[in-house]
Amino acid sequence: MLMCIIAGGNIDLSVGSVVALVGALAGVLIVNLKLNIYLSILICLLVGLLLGAWQAFWIAYMRIPPFIVTLAGMLTFRGLAWSTLDGKTISPFPMEFTRFFNSYIPASGGATLTVSIIVGAVICAMFVVMQLVTRASKAKKGYQVDAVPWLVAKLVLIPAVVMWVFWLLGQDKGIPVILILLAVVVLVYNYFTSNTVPGRYLYAMGGNEKAARLSGVNTKRIQFFAYTNMGFLASVAALVCVSRFNSAAPSAGTNYEMDAIAACYIGGASAFGGVGKVGGAVIGAIFMGVLNNGMSILGIDQNWQRTVKGLVLLAAVIFDVMSKNRKQSA
């Protein structure tokens, strides 16, 4: 969702419906037809990619507004999910499939705490080295760098939080495989948006599409990629959901797009495009997760939960708009 927002302030309303449709397909292939698990996963990912490409074509090359295309996709894909499952829920999935997303590292044994602490220490060491190397590189090129007190605080507090989290994981079942998958996705897309030419094109297009096009950027291809990628990641989310819920239901993924959009804006993405970071979106997603779980634990009514999330999203966008207006007036 962040890449769609960066590329021009656009959103994708079909995410939850893609999750439902791909999840329904996974249920039919794996549970009903008992197709090979690896082949089923590949088919589901390809279908998600095609769904994203279908919408991307109309948005990027036919110049139909993304809101209209993805709204149509939201209705169409949800209807296909209900038709595919005939309104029923398929379960359970075989253990060979669910272990991909529900297992832990280490899988068994008494070394859970030790392994978790070692992994946490390695991550902290890599973080510290990367921060120091990046700062040295910026300073050498004459770029502005963080003040030393802020750098020290960051190098102390963040590793402390990471070690605390991995200690808690070690006290429980170990490191969830889904956490590793999430970390890989975050690192890959953070590198793509920050250190590659196509990634920088996304920001250029979001900042000023006409200027980017006149500078030689193929804006249609960039927008096509953003929405095709959206379909692919939604299919990955679908596989995770059906595995963790151990069922495929036509109602799966309801309001997922709202949480994704809110996470991006809360994490610092601009409603006008061209601004936003993967790390900020992750922080926004964590905030939304804490908000959802916290209100559920407190027993707050679902209607009030929607009200609170709506107000939080509105507040994040208002803050972004006011900040932009203040900068323009200055």
CSV table of C-alpha atoms in Angstrom, one decimal:
chain,number,residue,atom,x,y,z
A,1,MET,CA,0.0,0.0,0.0
A,2,LEU,CA,2.9,2.4,0.8
A,3,MET,CA,4.2,2.1,-2.8
A,4,CYS,CA,0.8,3.0,-4.2
A,5,ILE,CA,0.6,6.0,-1.9
A,6,ILE,CA,4.2,7.1,-2.7
A,7,ALA,CA,3.6,6.9,-6.4
A,8,GLY,CA,0.9,9.6,-6.4
A,9,GLY,CA,-1.2,9.6,-3.2
A,10,ASN,CA,-3.3,6.8,-4.5
A,11,ILE,CA,-4.7,3.8,-2.6
A,12,ASP,CA,-5.9,0.3,-3.3
A,13,LEU,CA,-9.3,-0.6,-2.0
A,14,SER,CA,-9.3,-4.2,-3.2
A,15,VAL,CA,-6.6,-5.6,-0.9
A,16,GLY,CA,-9.1,-7.4,1.5
A,17,SER,CA,-11.0,-8.9,-1.4
A,18,VAL,CA,-7.8,-10.2,-3.1
A,19,VAL,CA,-6.9,-11.8,0.3
A,20,ALA,CA,-10.4,-13.5,0.3
A,21,LEU,CA,-10.2,-14.7,-3.3
A,22,VAL,CA,-6.7,-16.0,-3.2
A,23,GLY,CA,-7.4,-17.7,0.2
A,24,ALA,CA,-10.5,-19.3,-1.3
A,25,LEU,CA,-8.4,-20.6,-4.2
A,26,ALA,CA,-5.9,-22.0,-1.8
A,27,GLY,CA,-8.7,-23.8,0.1
A,28,VAL,CA,-10.1,-25.3,-3.1
A,29,LEU,CA,-6.6,-26.4,-4.4
A,30,ILE,CA,-5.1,-27.7,-1.2
A,31,VAL,CA,-8.1,-29.0,0.8
A,32,ASN,CA,-10.7,-30.0,-1.8
A,33,LEU,CA,-8.5,-31.0,-4.7
A,34,LYS,CA,-5.5,-32.1,-2.6
A,35,LEU,CA,-3.1,-30.6,-5.1
A,36,ASN,CA,0.6,-30.5,-4.3
A,37,ILE,CA,1.2,-27.8,-1.7
A,38,TYR,CA,4.1,-26.2,-3.5
A,39,LEU,CA,2.3,-26.1,-6.8
A,40,SER,CA,-0.8,-24.7,-5.0
A,41,ILE,CA,1.3,-21.9,-3.4
A,42,LEU,CA,2.8,-21.0,-6.7
A,43,ILE,CA,-0.6,-20.9,-8.4
A,44,CYS,CA,-2.0,-18.6,-5.6
A,45,LEU,CA,0.9,-16.2,-5.9
A,46,LEU,CA,0.6,-16.1,-9.7
A,47,VAL,CA,-3.2,-15.4,-9.4
A,48,GLY,CA,-2.5,-12.6,-7.0
A,49,LEU,CA,0.1,-11.2,-9.4
A,50,LEU,CA,-2.4,-11.4,-12.3
A,51,LEU,CA,-5.2,-9.7,-10.2
A,52,GLY,CA,-2.8,-6.9,-9.4
A,53,ALA,CA,-1.7,-6.6,-13.1
A,54,TRP,CA,-5.3,-6.5,-14.2
A,55,GLN,CA,-6.0,-3.5,-12.1
A,56,ALA,CA,-2.6,-1.9,-12.8
A,57,PHE,CA,-3.3,-2.0,-16.6
A,58,TRP,CA,-6.5,0.0,-16.3
A,59,ILE,CA,-4.9,2.5,-13.9
A,60,ALA,CA,-1.5,3.0,-15.6
A,61,TYR,CA,-2.3,2.6,-19.3
A,62,MET,CA,-6.0,3.4,-19.6
A,63,ARG,CA,-5.7,6.3,-17.0
A,64,ILE,CA,-8.8,5.2,-15.1
A,65,PRO,CA,-8.7,6.7,-11.5
A,66,PRO,CA,-7.3,4.1,-9.1
A,67,PHE,CA,-10.2,4.7,-6.7
A,68,ILE,CA,-12.7,3.5,-9.3
A,69,VAL,CA,-10.6,0.6,-10.5
A,70,THR,CA,-9.8,-0.8,-7.0
A,71,LEU,CA,-13.4,-0.1,-5.8
A,72,ALA,CA,-14.6,-2.3,-8.7
A,73,GLY,CA,-12.0,-4.8,-7.8
A,74,MET,CA,-13.1,-4.9,-4.2
A,75,LEU,CA,-16.6,-5.8,-5.2
A,76,THR,CA,-15.7,-8.1,-8.0
A,77,PHE,CA,-13.1,-10.2,-6.2
A,78,ARG,CA,-15.2,-10.4,-3.1
A,79,GLY,CA,-18.1,-11.7,-5.2
A,80,LEU,CA,-15.8,-14.3,-6.9
A,81,ALA,CA,-14.6,-15.4,-3.4
A,82,TRP,CA,-18.1,-16.1,-2.3
A,83,SER,CA,-18.9,-17.9,-5.6
A,84,THR,CA,-15.7,-20.0,-5.3
A,85,LEU,CA,-16.5,-21.2,-1.8
A,86,ASP,CA,-20.2,-21.2,-2.4
A,87,GLY,CA,-20.6,-19.1,0.8
A,88,LYS,CA,-19.0,-21.9,2.9
A,89,THR,CA,-15.8,-22.1,4.9
A,90,ILE,CA,-13.2,-24.7,4.0
A,91,SER,CA,-11.1,-26.3,6.7
A,92,PRO,CA,-8.8,-27.7,8.0
A,93,PHE,CA,-5.6,-27.3,6.0
A,94,PRO,CA,-3.0,-30.1,6.1
A,95,MET,CA,-0.1,-29.7,8.6
A,96,GLU,CA,2.4,-29.7,5.7
A,97,PHE,CA,0.9,-26.3,4.6
A,98,THR,CA,0.2,-24.6,8.0
A,99,ARG,CA,3.7,-25.3,9.2
A,100,PHE,CA,5.1,-22.8,6.7
A,101,PHE,CA,3.6,-19.9,8.6
A,102,ASN,CA,2.7,-21.4,12.1
A,103,SER,CA,6.0,-23.0,13.1
A,104,TYR,CA,8.7,-21.7,15.3
A,105,ILE,CA,12.5,-21.6,15.3
A,106,PRO,CA,13.9,-23.8,16.9
A,107,ALA,CA,11.1,-26.3,16.3
A,108,SER,CA,11.7,-28.2,19.5
A,109,GLY,CA,14.1,-28.8,22.3
A,110,GLY,CA,15.3,-26.8,25.3
A,111,ALA,CA,17.5,-24.3,23.4
A,112,THR,CA,14.6,-21.9,22.6
A,113,LEU,CA,15.8,-19.1,24.8
A,114,THR,CA,19.4,-19.5,23.8
A,115,VAL,CA,18.7,-19.4,20.1
A,116,SER,CA,16.3,-16.4,20.5
A,117,ILE,CA,18.9,-14.4,22.4
A,118,ILE,CA,21.7,-15.2,19.9
A,119,VAL,CA,19.5,-14.2,16.9
A,120,GLY,CA,18.5,-11.0,18.7
A,121,ALA,CA,22.2,-10.2,19.5
A,122,VAL,CA,23.2,-10.7,15.8
A,123,ILE,CA,20.4,-8.4,14.7
A,124,CYS,CA,21.4,-5.8,17.2
A,125,ALA,CA,25.1,-6.0,16.1
A,126,MET,CA,24.1,-5.7,12.4
A,127,PHE,CA,21.9,-2.7,13.3
A,128,VAL,CA,24.7,-0.9,15.1
A,129,VAL,CA,27.2,-1.6,12.3
A,130,MET,CA,24.8,-0.4,9.6
A,131,GLN,CA,24.0,2.8,11.5
A,132,LEU,CA,27.7,3.6,12.0
A,133,VAL,CA,28.7,2.8,8.4
A,134,THR,CA,25.7,4.9,7.1
A,135,ARG,CA,26.6,7.8,9.3
A,136,ALA,CA,30.2,7.7,8.3
A,137,SER,CA,29.3,7.6,4.6
A,138,LYS,CA,27.0,10.5,4.9
A,139,ALA,CA,29.5,12.6,6.8
A,140,LYS,CA,32.2,11.8,4.2
A,141,LYS,CA,29.9,13.1,1.4
A,142,GLY,CA,29.0,16.2,3.4
A,143,TYR,CA,25.4,15.3,4.1
A,144,GLN,CA,23.7,16.3,7.3
A,145,VAL,CA,23.9,13.6,10.0
A,146,ASP,CA,22.2,13.0,13.3
A,147,ALA,CA,23.6,14.6,16.4
A,148,VAL,CA,25.9,12.4,18.5
A,149,PRO,CA,23.5,12.3,21.6
A,150,TRP,CA,20.6,11.2,19.3
A,151,LEU,CA,22.8,8.6,17.6
A,152,VAL,CA,23.9,7.2,21.0
A,153,ALA,CA,20.3,7.1,22.2
A,154,LYS,CA,19.2,5.2,19.1
A,155,LEU,CA,22.1,2.7,19.3
A,156,VAL,CA,21.2,2.0,22.9
A,157,LEU,CA,17.4,2.1,23.0
A,158,ILE,CA,16.6,0.2,19.8
A,159,PRO,CA,18.9,-2.8,20.5
A,160,ALA,CA,17.5,-2.9,24.1
A,161,VAL,CA,13.9,-3.2,22.8
A,162,VAL,CA,15.0,-5.8,20.2
A,163,MET,CA,16.7,-7.9,22.9
A,164,TRP,CA,13.7,-7.6,25.2
A,165,VAL,CA,11.4,-8.8,22.4
A,166,PHE,CA,13.6,-11.8,21.5
A,167,TRP,CA,13.9,-12.7,25.2
A,168,LEU,CA,10.1,-12.8,25.4
A,169,LEU,CA,10.0,-14.9,22.3
A,170,GLY,CA,12.6,-17.3,23.9
A,171,GLN,CA,10.4,-17.6,27.0
A,172,ASP,CA,7.5,-18.7,24.8
A,173,LYS,CA,7.8,-21.0,21.8
A,174,GLY,CA,10.7,-19.4,20.0
A,175,ILE,CA,11.0,-17.2,16.9
A,176,PRO,CA,7.8,-17.4,14.7
A,177,VAL,CA,8.6,-18.2,11.1
A,178,ILE,CA,6.0,-15.5,10.1
A,179,LEU,CA,8.2,-12.9,11.9
A,180,ILE,CA,11.2,-13.9,9.7
A,181,LEU,CA,9.0,-13.7,6.6
A,182,LEU,CA,7.9,-10.2,7.6
A,183,ALA,CA,11.5,-9.1,8.3
A,184,VAL,CA,12.6,-10.3,4.9
A,185,VAL,CA,9.8,-8.4,3.2
A,186,VAL,CA,10.5,-5.2,5.1
A,187,LEU,CA,14.3,-5.4,4.4
A,188,VAL,CA,13.8,-6.1,0.7
A,189,TYR,CA,11.3,-3.3,0.1
A,190,ASN,CA,13.2,-0.9,2.3
A,191,TYR,CA,16.3,-1.5,0.2
A,192,PHE,CA,14.3,-1.3,-3.0
A,193,THR,CA,12.7,2.1,-2.2
A,194,SER,CA,15.9,3.6,-0.7
A,195,ASN,CA,18.8,2.3,-2.8
A,196,THR,CA,17.5,1.4,-6.3
A,197,VAL,CA,16.7,3.6,-9.3
A,198,PRO,CA,13.1,2.2,-9.8
A,199,GLY,CA,12.5,2.8,-6.1
A,200,ARG,CA,13.6,6.5,-6.4
A,201,TYR,CA,11.4,6.8,-9.5
A,202,LEU,CA,8.4,6.1,-7.2
A,203,TYR,CA,9.2,9.1,-5.1
A,204,ALA,CA,9.9,11.3,-8.1
A,205,MET,CA,6.6,10.3,-9.6
A,206,GLY,CA,4.8,11.0,-6.4
A,207,GLY,CA,6.5,14.4,-6.0
A,208,ASN,CA,5.6,15.6,-9.5
A,209,GLU,CA,4.4,13.1,-12.1
A,210,LYS,CA,4.7,15.6,-15.0
A,211,ALA,CA,8.3,16.6,-14.1
A,212,ALA,CA,9.2,13.0,-13.7
A,213,ARG,CA,7.8,12.1,-17.1
A,214,LEU,CA,9.6,15.0,-18.8
A,215,SER,CA,12.8,13.8,-17.1
A,216,GLY,CA,12.6,10.5,-18.8
A,217,VAL,CA,10.8,8.4,-16.2
A,218,ASN,CA,8.4,5.9,-17.6
A,219,THR,CA,5.6,6.8,-15.1
A,220,LYS,CA,3.1,4.4,-16.6
A,221,ARG,CA,5.5,1.5,-16.0
A,222,ILE,CA,6.2,2.6,-12.5
A,223,GLN,CA,2.5,2.9,-11.6
A,224,PHE,CA,1.9,-0.5,-13.3
A,225,PHE,CA,4.6,-2.0,-11.1
A,226,ALA,CA,3.2,-0.5,-7.9
A,227,TYR,CA,-0.3,-2.0,-8.3
A,228,THR,CA,1.0,-5.3,-9.7
A,229,ASN,CA,3.2,-5.6,-6.6
A,230,MET,CA,0.2,-4.9,-4.5
A,231,GLY,CA,-1.6,-7.9,-5.9
A,232,PHE,CA,1.4,-10.1,-5.2
A,233,LEU,CA,1.8,-9.0,-1.6
A,234,ALA,CA,-1.9,-9.4,-1.0
A,235,SER,CA,-1.6,-13.0,-2.2
A,236,VAL,CA,1.2,-13.6,0.2
A,237,ALA,CA,-1.0,-12.2,3.0
A,238,ALA,CA,-3.8,-14.5,1.9
A,239,LEU,CA,-1.6,-17.6,2.3
A,240,VAL,CA,-0.5,-16.4,5.7
A,241,CYS,CA,-4.1,-15.8,6.8
A,242,VAL,CA,-5.5,-19.1,5.7
A,243,SER,CA,-2.6,-20.9,7.3
A,244,ARG,CA,-2.9,-19.1,10.6
A,245,PHE,CA,-6.7,-19.3,10.7
A,246,ASN,CA,-6.6,-22.9,9.3
A,247,SER,CA,-9.5,-22.1,7.2
A,248,ALA,CA,-10.6,-20.3,4.0
A,249,ALA,CA,-13.7,-18.1,4.3
A,250,PRO,CA,-15.3,-15.7,1.9
A,251,SER,CA,-15.4,-13.1,4.6
A,252,ALA,CA,-11.7,-13.2,5.1
A,253,GLY,CA,-9.7,-9.9,4.7
A,254,THR,CA,-12.7,-7.7,5.5
A,255,ASN,CA,-11.4,-4.1,6.2
A,256,TYR,CA,-7.8,-5.1,5.7
A,257,GLU,CA,-7.4,-2.3,3.2
A,258,MET,CA,-8.5,0.2,5.8
A,259,ASP,CA,-5.9,-1.0,8.3
A,260,ALA,CA,-3.2,-0.9,5.6
A,261,ILE,CA,-4.1,2.6,4.5
A,262,ALA,CA,-4.2,3.9,8.1
A,263,ALA,CA,-0.9,2.2,8.9
A,264,CYS,CA,0.8,4.0,6.0
A,265,TYR,CA,-0.6,7.5,6.9
A,266,ILE,CA,0.1,7.0,10.6
A,267,GLY,CA,3.7,5.9,9.7
A,268,GLY,CA,4.4,9.2,7.9
A,269,ALA,CA,3.2,8.7,4.3
A,270,SER,CA,1.9,11.8,2.6
A,271,ALA,CA,-1.7,11.9,1.3
A,272,PHE,CA,-0.2,13.8,-1.7
A,273,GLY,CA,2.4,11.1,-2.6
A,274,GLY,CA,6.2,11.3,-2.8
A,275,VAL,CA,6.8,10.9,1.0
A,276,GLY,CA,6.9,7.8,3.1
A,277,LYS,CA,9.2,5.1,4.3
A,278,VAL,CA,8.8,1.3,4.8
A,279,GLY,CA,10.0,1.6,8.4
A,280,GLY,CA,7.4,4.2,9.1
A,281,ALA,CA,4.6,2.0,7.6
A,282,VAL,CA,5.8,-0.9,9.8
A,283,ILE,CA,5.5,1.4,12.9
A,284,GLY,CA,2.1,2.4,11.8
A,285,ALA,CA,1.0,-1.2,11.3
A,286,ILE,CA,2.3,-2.0,14.8
A,287,PHE,CA,0.3,0.9,16.2
A,288,MET,CA,-2.8,-0.3,14.4
A,289,GLY,CA,-2.2,-3.8,15.7
A,290,VAL,CA,-1.8,-2.6,19.3
A,291,LEU,CA,-4.9,-0.5,18.9
A,292,ASN,CA,-7.0,-3.4,17.5
A,293,ASN,CA,-5.8,-5.9,20.1
A,294,GLY,CA,-6.0,-3.4,23.0
A,295,MET,CA,-9.6,-2.4,22.3
A,296,SER,CA,-10.5,-6.1,21.9
A,297,ILE,CA,-8.9,-7.0,25.2
A,298,LEU,CA,-10.7,-4.2,26.9
A,299,GLY,CA,-14.0,-5.5,25.5
A,300,ILE,CA,-14.8,-2.3,23.5
A,301,ASP,CA,-17.7,-2.7,21.1
A,302,GLN,CA,-16.8,-3.3,17.4
A,303,ASN,CA,-18.7,-0.2,16.4
A,304,TRP,CA,-16.7,2.0,18.7
A,305,GLN,CA,-13.5,0.3,17.5
A,306,ARG,CA,-14.3,1.4,14.0
A,307,THR,CA,-15.1,4.9,15.2
A,308,VAL,CA,-11.7,5.2,17.0
A,309,LYS,CA,-9.7,3.8,14.0
A,310,GLY,CA,-11.6,6.2,11.7
A,311,LEU,CA,-10.7,9.2,13.9
A,312,VAL,CA,-7.1,8.1,14.1
A,313,LEU,CA,-6.8,7.9,10.3
A,314,LEU,CA,-8.5,11.3,9.9
A,315,ALA,CA,-6.1,12.8,12.5
A,316,ALA,CA,-3.1,11.4,10.7
A,317,VAL,CA,-4.2,12.9,7.3
A,318,ILE,CA,-5.1,16.2,8.9
A,319,PHE,CA,-1.7,16.5,10.4
A,320,ASP,CA,-0.1,15.7,7.1
A,321,VAL,CA,-2.2,18.3,5.2
A,322,MET,CA,-1.6,21.0,7.8
A,323,SER,CA,2.2,20.3,7.8
A,324,LYS,CA,2.3,20.6,4.0
A,325,ASN,CA,0.2,23.8,4.0
A,326,ARG,CA,2.5,25.3,6.7
A,327,LYS,CA,5.6,24.6,4.7
A,328,GLN,CA,4.0,26.1,1.5
A,329,SER,CA,3.0,29.3,3.4
A,330,ALA,CA,6.5,29.6,4.9
